[in-house]
Amino acid sequence: MSKGDLNLLEGDSQLSASTLPPSEAAPQAEVTRRGFLKQSGGAASAAALLSLPKASAAATVPVPATGPAQVLGPGAVPATLLVNGKPQKVMIEPRDTLVTVLRDRLGLLGTKLGCDRGGCGACTVWVAGAPSLACMTLALDVAGLAGQPPQAITTVEGLAKGSVLHPLQQAFVDKDALQCGFCTPGMLMSCAALHEQARAAGKLASVGEKEVREAIAGNLCRCGAYPHIIEAALAAAKLPTAPAPGKGGVK
Ligand code: FES
Ligand code: FES
């Protein structure tokens, strides 16, 4: 929005019946922007409520049993992140996203920061075993604070067991499943989560191309290495004894 648009809006708030041409002037008194927004907003809310199915409209929002919400910040507060099985004490500001804390404070540079708005999947990590976008996760939401245990976070550094690569990582190497490699950590975390879920259900060997495509649907590869990425994920799923990830793996 340009400065000119802003000025127009400011002027709009002063519009009144006396400033309108006769054909547009309302018989009532002054029409202000605030009044207009109140009325139109109220009408929209009422319409939305009326259009809800009965069950939804009647549903009640559960009230948390805990006391008043904890107020943190605006400065950094001491917290603990459980990353790849290790508790890490770190100062976190309420505005810090998980990806910035992982990369800038803990030096875990495997997790990449691409779009920083949930659109590319480069920052994919696991939170409590589920693939999550670290750029869209506030670090304090997954950190341990007074009375709140930390959630287990797994980054790409937690996939390998020491110097032994996770089978998926090895398959990415064997199948040449990367070019620049920027998307690779996120791709690995999405594919590994699929494998873990399939393994838990006893269906790892039957993971197919459709499942792999769905698992990496939120991960963009600007180099277009998709065919080899899918090939690698399928090959790793067929290994007879694909072990669970290293530290901090999914439950
Ligand atoms: S950096 Fe998080 S989705 Fe792109
Ligand atoms: S290998 Fe370059 S973005 Fe995927």
PDB file of C-alpha atoms and ligand atoms in Angstrom:
ATOM      1  CA  MET A   1       0.000   0.000   0.000  1.00  0.00           C
ATOM      2  CA  SER A   2       1.442   3.386  -1.029  1.00  0.00           C
ATOM      3  CA  LYS A   3       1.534   6.564   1.050  1.00  0.00           C
ATOM      4  CA  GLY A   4      -1.130   8.020  -1.254  1.00  0.00           C
ATOM      5  CA  ASP A   5      -3.447   5.145  -0.416  1.00  0.00           C
ATOM      6  CA  LEU A   6      -2.891   5.799   3.272  1.00  0.00           C
ATOM      7  CA  ASN A   7      -3.809   9.452   2.846  1.00  0.00           C
ATOM      8  CA  LEU A   8      -6.959   8.456   1.040  1.00  0.00           C
ATOM      9  CA  LEU A   9      -7.914   6.198   3.915  1.00  0.00           C
ATOM     10  CA  GLU A  10      -7.291   8.977   6.413  1.00  0.00           C
ATOM     11  CA  GLY A  11      -9.564  11.216   4.361  1.00  0.00           C
ATOM     12  CA  ASP A  12     -12.215   8.513   4.193  1.00  0.00           C
ATOM     13  CA  SER A  13     -12.583   8.551   7.934  1.00  0.00           C
ATOM     14  CA  GLN A  14     -13.784  12.132   7.753  1.00  0.00           C
ATOM     15  CA  LEU A  15     -16.414  11.507   5.077  1.00  0.00           C
ATOM     16  CA  SER A  16     -19.842  12.720   6.042  1.00  0.00           C
ATOM     17  CA  ALA A  17     -23.163  13.158   4.406  1.00  0.00           C
ATOM     18  CA  SER A  18     -22.384  16.829   3.850  1.00  0.00           C
ATOM     19  CA  THR A  19     -19.273  16.020   1.766  1.00  0.00           C
ATOM     20  CA  LEU A  20     -21.006  13.536  -0.487  1.00  0.00           C
ATOM     21  CA  PRO A  21     -22.757  14.448  -3.702  1.00  0.00           C
ATOM     22  CA  PRO A  22     -26.551  14.791  -3.253  1.00  0.00           C
ATOM     23  CA  SER A  23     -27.235  11.470  -4.988  1.00  0.00           C
ATOM     24  CA  GLU A  24     -24.984   9.601  -2.478  1.00  0.00           C
ATOM     25  CA  ALA A  25     -25.763  11.522   0.682  1.00  0.00           C
ATOM     26  CA  ALA A  26     -27.521   9.393   3.293  1.00  0.00           C
ATOM     27  CA  PRO A  27     -30.329  10.876   5.278  1.00  0.00           C
ATOM     28  CA  GLN A  28     -28.677   9.867   8.562  1.00  0.00           C
ATOM     29  CA  ALA A  29     -25.982  11.696  10.372  1.00  0.00           C
ATOM     30  CA  GLU A  30     -22.233  11.285   9.886  1.00  0.00           C
ATOM     31  CA  VAL A  31     -20.882   8.049   8.377  1.00  0.00           C
ATOM     32  CA  THR A  32     -17.460   7.238   9.734  1.00  0.00           C
ATOM     33  CA  ARG A  33     -15.080   4.510   8.645  1.00  0.00           C
ATOM     34  CA  ARG A  34     -15.078   3.068  12.172  1.00  0.00           C
ATOM     35  CA  GLY A  35     -18.861   2.894  12.222  1.00  0.00           C
ATOM     36  CA  PHE A  36     -18.971   1.339   8.781  1.00  0.00           C
ATOM     37  CA  LEU A  37     -16.412  -1.344   9.735  1.00  0.00           C
ATOM     38  CA  LYS A  38     -18.273  -2.115  12.961  1.00  0.00           C
ATOM     39  CA  GLN A  39     -21.524  -2.597  11.120  1.00  0.00           C
ATOM     40  CA  SER A  40     -20.115  -4.593   8.214  1.00  0.00           C
ATOM     41  CA  GLY A  41     -17.980  -6.712  10.557  1.00  0.00           C
ATOM     42  CA  GLY A  42     -20.956  -7.499  12.730  1.00  0.00           C
ATOM     43  CA  ALA A  43     -23.018  -8.417   9.708  1.00  0.00           C
ATOM     44  CA  ALA A  44     -20.264 -10.670   8.377  1.00  0.00           C
ATOM     45  CA  SER A  45     -19.899 -12.439  11.729  1.00  0.00           C
ATOM     46  CA  ALA A  46     -23.617 -12.997  11.968  1.00  0.00           C
ATOM     47  CA  ALA A  47     -23.703 -14.378   8.438  1.00  0.00           C
ATOM     48  CA  ALA A  48     -20.781 -16.691   9.177  1.00  0.00           C
ATOM     49  CA  LEU A  49     -22.474 -17.991  12.323  1.00  0.00           C
ATOM     50  CA  LEU A  50     -25.726 -18.583  10.510  1.00  0.00           C
ATOM     51  CA  SER A  51     -23.948 -20.527   7.777  1.00  0.00           C
ATOM     52  CA  LEU A  52     -22.229 -22.875  10.245  1.00  0.00           C
ATOM     53  CA  PRO A  53     -23.552 -26.415  10.567  1.00  0.00           C
ATOM     54  CA  LYS A  54     -25.590 -26.837  13.744  1.00  0.00           C
ATOM     55  CA  ALA A  55     -23.018 -29.082  15.395  1.00  0.00           C
ATOM     56  CA  SER A  56     -20.232 -26.527  14.895  1.00  0.00           C
ATOM     57  CA  ALA A  57     -22.266 -23.588  16.089  1.00  0.00           C
ATOM     58  CA  ALA A  58     -23.226 -25.477  19.236  1.00  0.00           C
ATOM     59  CA  ALA A  59     -19.710 -26.701  19.965  1.00  0.00           C
ATOM     60  CA  THR A  60     -18.122 -25.172  23.028  1.00  0.00           C
ATOM     61  CA  VAL A  61     -14.487 -24.179  23.192  1.00  0.00           C
ATOM     62  CA  PRO A  62     -12.832 -26.097  26.024  1.00  0.00           C
ATOM     63  CA  VAL A  63     -11.444 -23.823  28.709  1.00  0.00           C
ATOM     64  CA  PRO A  64      -7.955 -24.846  29.848  1.00  0.00           C
ATOM     65  CA  ALA A  65      -7.909 -26.088  33.409  1.00  0.00           C
ATOM     66  CA  THR A  66      -4.672 -24.242  34.097  1.00  0.00           C
ATOM     67  CA  GLY A  67      -4.457 -20.808  35.673  1.00  0.00           C
ATOM     68  CA  PRO A  68      -3.825 -17.556  33.865  1.00  0.00           C
ATOM     69  CA  ALA A  69      -1.515 -17.698  30.848  1.00  0.00           C
ATOM     70  CA  GLN A  70       2.162 -17.282  31.610  1.00  0.00           C
ATOM     71  CA  VAL A  71       3.486 -13.932  30.404  1.00  0.00           C
ATOM     72  CA  LEU A  72       6.997 -14.146  28.961  1.00  0.00           C
ATOM     73  CA  GLY A  73       9.287 -11.521  27.469  1.00  0.00           C
ATOM     74  CA  PRO A  74       9.610  -9.231  25.684  1.00  0.00           C
ATOM     75  CA  GLY A  75      13.255  -9.993  26.527  1.00  0.00           C
ATOM     76  CA  ALA A  76      14.929 -13.393  26.306  1.00  0.00           C
ATOM     77  CA  VAL A  77      14.021 -15.970  28.933  1.00  0.00           C
ATOM     78  CA  PRO A  78      15.967 -19.062  29.990  1.00  0.00           C
ATOM     79  CA  ALA A  79      14.577 -22.228  28.464  1.00  0.00           C
ATOM     80  CA  THR A  80      15.592 -25.742  27.538  1.00  0.00           C
ATOM     81  CA  LEU A  81      15.274 -27.318  24.105  1.00  0.00           C
ATOM     82  CA  LEU A  82      15.498 -31.075  23.767  1.00  0.00           C
ATOM     83  CA  VAL A  83      17.335 -31.451  20.465  1.00  0.00           C
ATOM     84  CA  ASN A  84      18.413 -34.828  19.112  1.00  0.00           C
ATOM     85  CA  GLY A  85      18.088 -36.314  22.574  1.00  0.00           C
ATOM     86  CA  LYS A  86      20.195 -33.674  24.338  1.00  0.00           C
ATOM     87  CA  PRO A  87      18.790 -30.955  26.599  1.00  0.00           C
ATOM     88  CA  GLN A  88      20.160 -27.581  25.520  1.00  0.00           C
ATOM     89  CA  LYS A  89      19.862 -24.542  27.775  1.00  0.00           C
ATOM     90  CA  VAL A  90      19.341 -21.419  25.727  1.00  0.00           C
ATOM     91  CA  MET A  91      18.004 -17.895  26.086  1.00  0.00           C
ATOM     92  CA  ILE A  92      14.944 -17.457  23.876  1.00  0.00           C
ATOM     93  CA  GLU A  93      12.915 -14.383  23.043  1.00  0.00           C
ATOM     94  CA  PRO A  94       9.181 -14.924  22.552  1.00  0.00           C
ATOM     95  CA  ARG A  95       9.540 -13.839  18.925  1.00  0.00           C
ATOM     96  CA  ASP A  96      12.287 -16.374  18.112  1.00  0.00           C
ATOM     97  CA  THR A  97      11.347 -19.111  15.699  1.00  0.00           C
ATOM     98  CA  LEU A  98      12.687 -22.608  16.156  1.00  0.00           C
ATOM     99  CA  VAL A  99      14.774 -22.430  12.987  1.00  0.00           C
ATOM    100  CA  THR A 100      16.613 -19.318  14.132  1.00  0.00           C
ATOM    101  CA  VAL A 101      17.369 -20.792  17.548  1.00  0.00           C
ATOM    102  CA  LEU A 102      18.583 -24.072  16.038  1.00  0.00           C
ATOM    103  CA  ARG A 103      20.820 -22.349  13.533  1.00  0.00           C
ATOM    104  CA  ASP A 104      21.950 -19.144  15.251  1.00  0.00           C
ATOM    105  CA  ARG A 105      22.183 -20.203  18.907  1.00  0.00           C
ATOM    106  CA  LEU A 106      22.813 -23.936  18.769  1.00  0.00           C
ATOM    107  CA  GLY A 107      24.893 -23.988  15.575  1.00  0.00           C
ATOM    108  CA  LEU A 108      22.791 -26.728  13.974  1.00  0.00           C
ATOM    109  CA  LEU A 109      23.136 -25.501  10.418  1.00  0.00           C
ATOM    110  CA  GLY A 110      21.689 -28.615   8.777  1.00  0.00           C
ATOM    111  CA  THR A 111      18.200 -27.176   9.064  1.00  0.00           C
ATOM    112  CA  LYS A 112      17.907 -24.631   6.263  1.00  0.00           C
ATOM    113  CA  LEU A 113      16.080 -21.323   6.208  1.00  0.00           C
ATOM    114  CA  GLY A 114      14.514 -20.768   2.802  1.00  0.00           C
ATOM    115  CA  CYS A 115      11.314 -18.785   2.470  1.00  0.00           C
ATOM    116  CA  ASP A 116      10.816 -18.176   6.233  1.00  0.00           C
ATOM    117  CA  ARG A 117       7.071 -18.275   5.671  1.00  0.00           C
ATOM    118  CA  GLY A 118       6.037 -21.916   5.508  1.00  0.00           C
ATOM    119  CA  GLY A 119       6.188 -22.317   1.768  1.00  0.00           C
ATOM    120  CA  CYS A 120       9.282 -24.362   0.903  1.00  0.00           C
ATOM    121  CA  GLY A 121       9.856 -27.036   3.551  1.00  0.00           C
ATOM    122  CA  ALA A 122      13.607 -26.380   3.766  1.00  0.00           C
ATOM    123  CA  CYS A 123      13.296 -25.938   7.541  1.00  0.00           C
ATOM    124  CA  THR A 124      11.495 -29.244   8.195  1.00  0.00           C
ATOM    125  CA  VAL A 125      12.370 -30.877  11.525  1.00  0.00           C
ATOM    126  CA  TRP A 126      10.450 -33.274  13.743  1.00  0.00           C
ATOM    127  CA  VAL A 127       8.640 -32.012  16.805  1.00  0.00           C
ATOM    128  CA  ALA A 128       7.500 -34.893  19.005  1.00  0.00           C
ATOM    129  CA  GLY A 129       8.002 -37.196  16.048  1.00  0.00           C
ATOM    130  CA  ALA A 130       5.945 -35.246  13.536  1.00  0.00           C
ATOM    131  CA  PRO A 131       7.443 -33.290  10.634  1.00  0.00           C
ATOM    132  CA  SER A 132       7.069 -29.596  11.395  1.00  0.00           C
ATOM    133  CA  LEU A 133       8.132 -26.329   9.801  1.00  0.00           C
ATOM    134  CA  ALA A 134      10.701 -24.768  12.111  1.00  0.00           C
ATOM    135  CA  CYS A 135      10.193 -21.328  10.556  1.00  0.00           C
ATOM    136  CA  MET A 136       6.528 -21.417  11.584  1.00  0.00           C
ATOM    137  CA  THR A 137       7.155 -22.730  15.103  1.00  0.00           C
ATOM    138  CA  LEU A 138       7.909 -20.417  17.988  1.00  0.00           C
ATOM    139  CA  ALA A 139      10.841 -21.836  19.903  1.00  0.00           C
ATOM    140  CA  LEU A 140       9.220 -21.177  23.274  1.00  0.00           C
ATOM    141  CA  ASP A 141       6.207 -23.252  22.246  1.00  0.00           C
ATOM    142  CA  VAL A 142       8.368 -26.389  22.130  1.00  0.00           C
ATOM    143  CA  ALA A 143      10.842 -25.443  24.868  1.00  0.00           C
ATOM    144  CA  GLY A 144      10.928 -26.584  28.436  1.00  0.00           C
ATOM    145  CA  LEU A 145       9.890 -23.861  30.840  1.00  0.00           C
ATOM    146  CA  ALA A 146       8.819 -23.885  34.450  1.00  0.00           C
ATOM    147  CA  GLY A 147       6.113 -26.520  34.642  1.00  0.00           C
ATOM    148  CA  GLN A 148       6.331 -27.396  30.937  1.00  0.00           C
ATOM    149  CA  PRO A 149       8.601 -30.212  29.703  1.00  0.00           C
ATOM    150  CA  PRO A 150      10.375 -29.698  26.375  1.00  0.00           C
ATOM    151  CA  GLN A 151       9.128 -31.482  23.292  1.00  0.00           C
ATOM    152  CA  ALA A 152      11.572 -33.760  21.496  1.00  0.00           C
ATOM    153  CA  ILE A 153      13.037 -32.067  18.449  1.00  0.00           C
ATOM    154  CA  THR A 154      14.922 -34.008  15.808  1.00  0.00           C
ATOM    155  CA  THR A 155      16.992 -32.275  13.171  1.00  0.00           C
ATOM    156  CA  VAL A 156      18.806 -33.778  10.218  1.00  0.00           C
ATOM    157  CA  GLU A 157      21.896 -34.016  12.438  1.00  0.00           C
ATOM    158  CA  GLY A 158      19.971 -36.523  14.571  1.00  0.00           C
ATOM    159  CA  LEU A 159      19.297 -38.970  11.730  1.00  0.00           C
ATOM    160  CA  ALA A 160      22.737 -40.538  11.533  1.00  0.00           C
ATOM    161  CA  LYS A 161      24.103 -42.862  14.194  1.00  0.00           C
ATOM    162  CA  GLY A 162      27.501 -41.373  14.844  1.00  0.00           C
ATOM    163  CA  SER A 163      29.437 -41.555  11.601  1.00  0.00           C
ATOM    164  CA  VAL A 164      27.037 -44.084  10.088  1.00  0.00           C
ATOM    165  CA  LEU A 165      24.537 -42.428   7.799  1.00  0.00           C
ATOM    166  CA  HIS A 166      20.848 -43.171   8.091  1.00  0.00           C
ATOM    167  CA  PRO A 167      19.838 -45.479   5.199  1.00  0.00           C
ATOM    168  CA  LEU A 168      17.887 -42.615   3.659  1.00  0.00           C
ATOM    169  CA  GLN A 169      20.936 -40.381   3.731  1.00  0.00           C
ATOM    170  CA  GLN A 170      22.998 -43.149   2.147  1.00  0.00           C
ATOM    171  CA  ALA A 171      20.318 -43.708  -0.481  1.00  0.00           C
ATOM    172  CA  PHE A 172      20.332 -39.979  -1.322  1.00  0.00           C
ATOM    173  CA  VAL A 173      24.087 -40.272  -1.906  1.00  0.00           C
ATOM    174  CA  ASP A 174      23.823 -43.510  -3.878  1.00  0.00           C
ATOM    175  CA  LYS A 175      20.969 -42.285  -6.067  1.00  0.00           C
ATOM    176  CA  ASP A 176      22.452 -38.832  -6.609  1.00  0.00           C
ATOM    177  CA  ALA A 177      19.291 -37.318  -5.133  1.00  0.00           C
ATOM    178  CA  LEU A 178      20.570 -33.766  -4.846  1.00  0.00           C
ATOM    179  CA  GLN A 179      22.159 -31.015  -6.816  1.00  0.00           C
ATOM    180  CA  CYS A 180      22.735 -27.859  -4.739  1.00  0.00           C
ATOM    181  CA  GLY A 181      21.561 -29.721  -1.625  1.00  0.00           C
ATOM    182  CA  PHE A 182      19.642 -26.839  -0.083  1.00  0.00           C
ATOM    183  CA  CYS A 183      16.372 -28.748   0.069  1.00  0.00           C
ATOM    184  CA  THR A 184      18.020 -32.022   1.097  1.00  0.00           C
ATOM    185  CA  PRO A 185      17.743 -31.791   4.919  1.00  0.00           C
ATOM    186  CA  GLY A 186      14.052 -30.972   4.690  1.00  0.00           C
ATOM    187  CA  MET A 187      13.496 -33.714   2.115  1.00  0.00           C
ATOM    188  CA  LEU A 188      15.293 -36.199   4.342  1.00  0.00           C
ATOM    189  CA  MET A 189      13.227 -35.270   7.379  1.00  0.00           C
ATOM    190  CA  SER A 190       9.956 -35.601   5.458  1.00  0.00           C
ATOM    191  CA  CYS A 191      10.956 -38.930   3.901  1.00  0.00           C
ATOM    192  CA  ALA A 192      12.330 -40.267   7.187  1.00  0.00           C
ATOM    193  CA  ALA A 193       9.083 -39.371   8.955  1.00  0.00           C
ATOM    194  CA  LEU A 194       7.177 -41.321   6.301  1.00  0.00           C
ATOM    195  CA  HIS A 195       9.482 -44.289   6.814  1.00  0.00           C
ATOM    196  CA  GLU A 196       9.084 -44.177  10.581  1.00  0.00           C
ATOM    197  CA  GLN A 197       5.313 -44.023  10.376  1.00  0.00           C
ATOM    198  CA  ALA A 198       5.306 -46.907   7.879  1.00  0.00           C
ATOM    199  CA  ARG A 199       7.743 -48.883  10.006  1.00  0.00           C
ATOM    200  CA  ALA A 200       5.550 -48.421  13.081  1.00  0.00           C
ATOM    201  CA  ALA A 201       2.608 -49.760  11.080  1.00  0.00           C
ATOM    202  CA  GLY A 202       4.708 -52.676   9.769  1.00  0.00           C
ATOM    203  CA  LYS A 203       4.368 -51.369   6.213  1.00  0.00           C
ATOM    204  CA  LEU A 204       7.780 -49.934   5.472  1.00  0.00           C
ATOM    205  CA  ALA A 205       8.507 -52.325   2.604  1.00  0.00           C
ATOM    206  CA  SER A 206       5.263 -51.415   0.899  1.00  0.00           C
ATOM    207  CA  VAL A 207       5.902 -47.660   0.795  1.00  0.00           C
ATOM    208  CA  GLY A 208       5.201 -46.618  -2.780  1.00  0.00           C
ATOM    209  CA  GLU A 209       5.778 -43.626  -5.010  1.00  0.00           C
ATOM    210  CA  LYS A 210       2.385 -42.143  -4.135  1.00  0.00           C
ATOM    211  CA  GLU A 211       3.216 -42.099  -0.426  1.00  0.00           C
ATOM    212  CA  VAL A 212       6.631 -40.561  -1.059  1.00  0.00           C
ATOM    213  CA  ARG A 213       5.153 -37.858  -3.277  1.00  0.00           C
ATOM    214  CA  GLU A 214       2.603 -37.040  -0.587  1.00  0.00           C
ATOM    215  CA  ALA A 215       5.293 -36.934   2.101  1.00  0.00           C
ATOM    216  CA  ILE A 216       7.409 -34.417   0.176  1.00  0.00           C
ATOM    217  CA  ALA A 217       4.477 -32.402  -1.165  1.00  0.00           C
ATOM    218  CA  GLY A 218       5.492 -29.456   1.041  1.00  0.00           C
ATOM    219  CA  ASN A 219       9.166 -29.598   0.139  1.00  0.00           C
ATOM    220  CA  LEU A 220      10.324 -27.604  -2.853  1.00  0.00           C
ATOM    221  CA  CYS A 221      13.419 -28.556  -4.803  1.00  0.00           C
ATOM    222  CA  ARG A 222      14.490 -25.673  -6.976  1.00  0.00           C
ATOM    223  CA  CYS A 223      16.947 -27.929  -8.796  1.00  0.00           C
ATOM    224  CA  GLY A 224      14.194 -30.348  -9.811  1.00  0.00           C
ATOM    225  CA  ALA A 225      15.853 -33.409  -8.311  1.00  0.00           C
ATOM    226  CA  TYR A 226      12.476 -35.006  -7.532  1.00  0.00           C
ATOM    227  CA  PRO A 227      12.882 -38.199  -9.632  1.00  0.00           C
ATOM    228  CA  HIS A 228      16.087 -39.160  -7.828  1.00  0.00           C
ATOM    229  CA  ILE A 229      14.716 -38.122  -4.427  1.00  0.00           C
ATOM    230  CA  ILE A 230      11.717 -40.394  -4.911  1.00  0.00           C
ATOM    231  CA  GLU A 231      13.956 -43.181  -6.179  1.00  0.00           C
ATOM    232  CA  ALA A 232      16.152 -42.847  -3.079  1.00  0.00           C
ATOM    233  CA  ALA A 233      13.192 -42.876  -0.688  1.00  0.00           C
ATOM    234  CA  LEU A 234      11.802 -45.996  -2.355  1.00  0.00           C
ATOM    235  CA  ALA A 235      15.175 -47.735  -2.327  1.00  0.00           C
ATOM    236  CA  ALA A 236      15.740 -47.034   1.370  1.00  0.00           C
ATOM    237  CA  ALA A 237      12.287 -48.365   2.228  1.00  0.00           C
ATOM    238  CA  LYS A 238      13.130 -51.657   0.559  1.00  0.00           C
ATOM    239  CA  LEU A 239      16.231 -52.266   2.671  1.00  0.00           C
ATOM    240  CA  PRO A 240      15.714 -55.359   4.833  1.00  0.00           C
ATOM    241  CA  THR A 241      16.711 -53.755   8.123  1.00  0.00           C
ATOM    242  CA  ALA A 242      16.311 -50.034   7.870  1.00  0.00           C
ATOM    243  CA  PRO A 243      17.200 -48.969  11.411  1.00  0.00           C
ATOM    244  CA  ALA A 244      15.465 -46.247  13.381  1.00  0.00           C
ATOM    245  CA  PRO A 245      17.114 -42.821  13.360  1.00  0.00           C
ATOM    246  CA  GLY A 246      19.881 -41.949  15.788  1.00  0.00           C
ATOM    247  CA  LYS A 247      19.392 -39.728  18.822  1.00  0.00           C
ATOM    248  CA  GLY A 248      16.028 -38.182  19.247  1.00  0.00           C
ATOM    249  CA  GLY A 249      14.210 -40.358  16.739  1.00  0.00           C
ATOM    250  CA  VAL A 250      10.476 -40.596  16.477  1.00  0.00           C
ATOM    251  CA  LYS A 251       8.631 -42.553  19.090  1.00  0.00           C
TER     252      LYS A 251
HETATM  253  S1  FES B   1      11.924 -21.839   5.464  1.00  0.00           S
HETATM  254 FE1  FES B   1      10.311 -22.795   6.511  1.00  0.00          FE
HETATM  255  S2  FES B   1       8.964 -23.425   4.968  1.00  0.00           S
HETATM  256 FE2  FES B   1      10.495 -22.287   3.888  1.00  0.00          FE
HETATM  257  S1  FES B   2      18.871 -30.044  -4.740  1.00  0.00           S
HETATM  258 FE1  FES B   2      18.909 -27.878  -5.008  1.00  0.00          FE
HETATM  259  S2  FES B   2      17.010 -27.291  -4.169  1.00  0.00           S
HETATM  260 FE2  FES B   2      16.881 -29.413  -4.165  1.00  0.00          FE
END
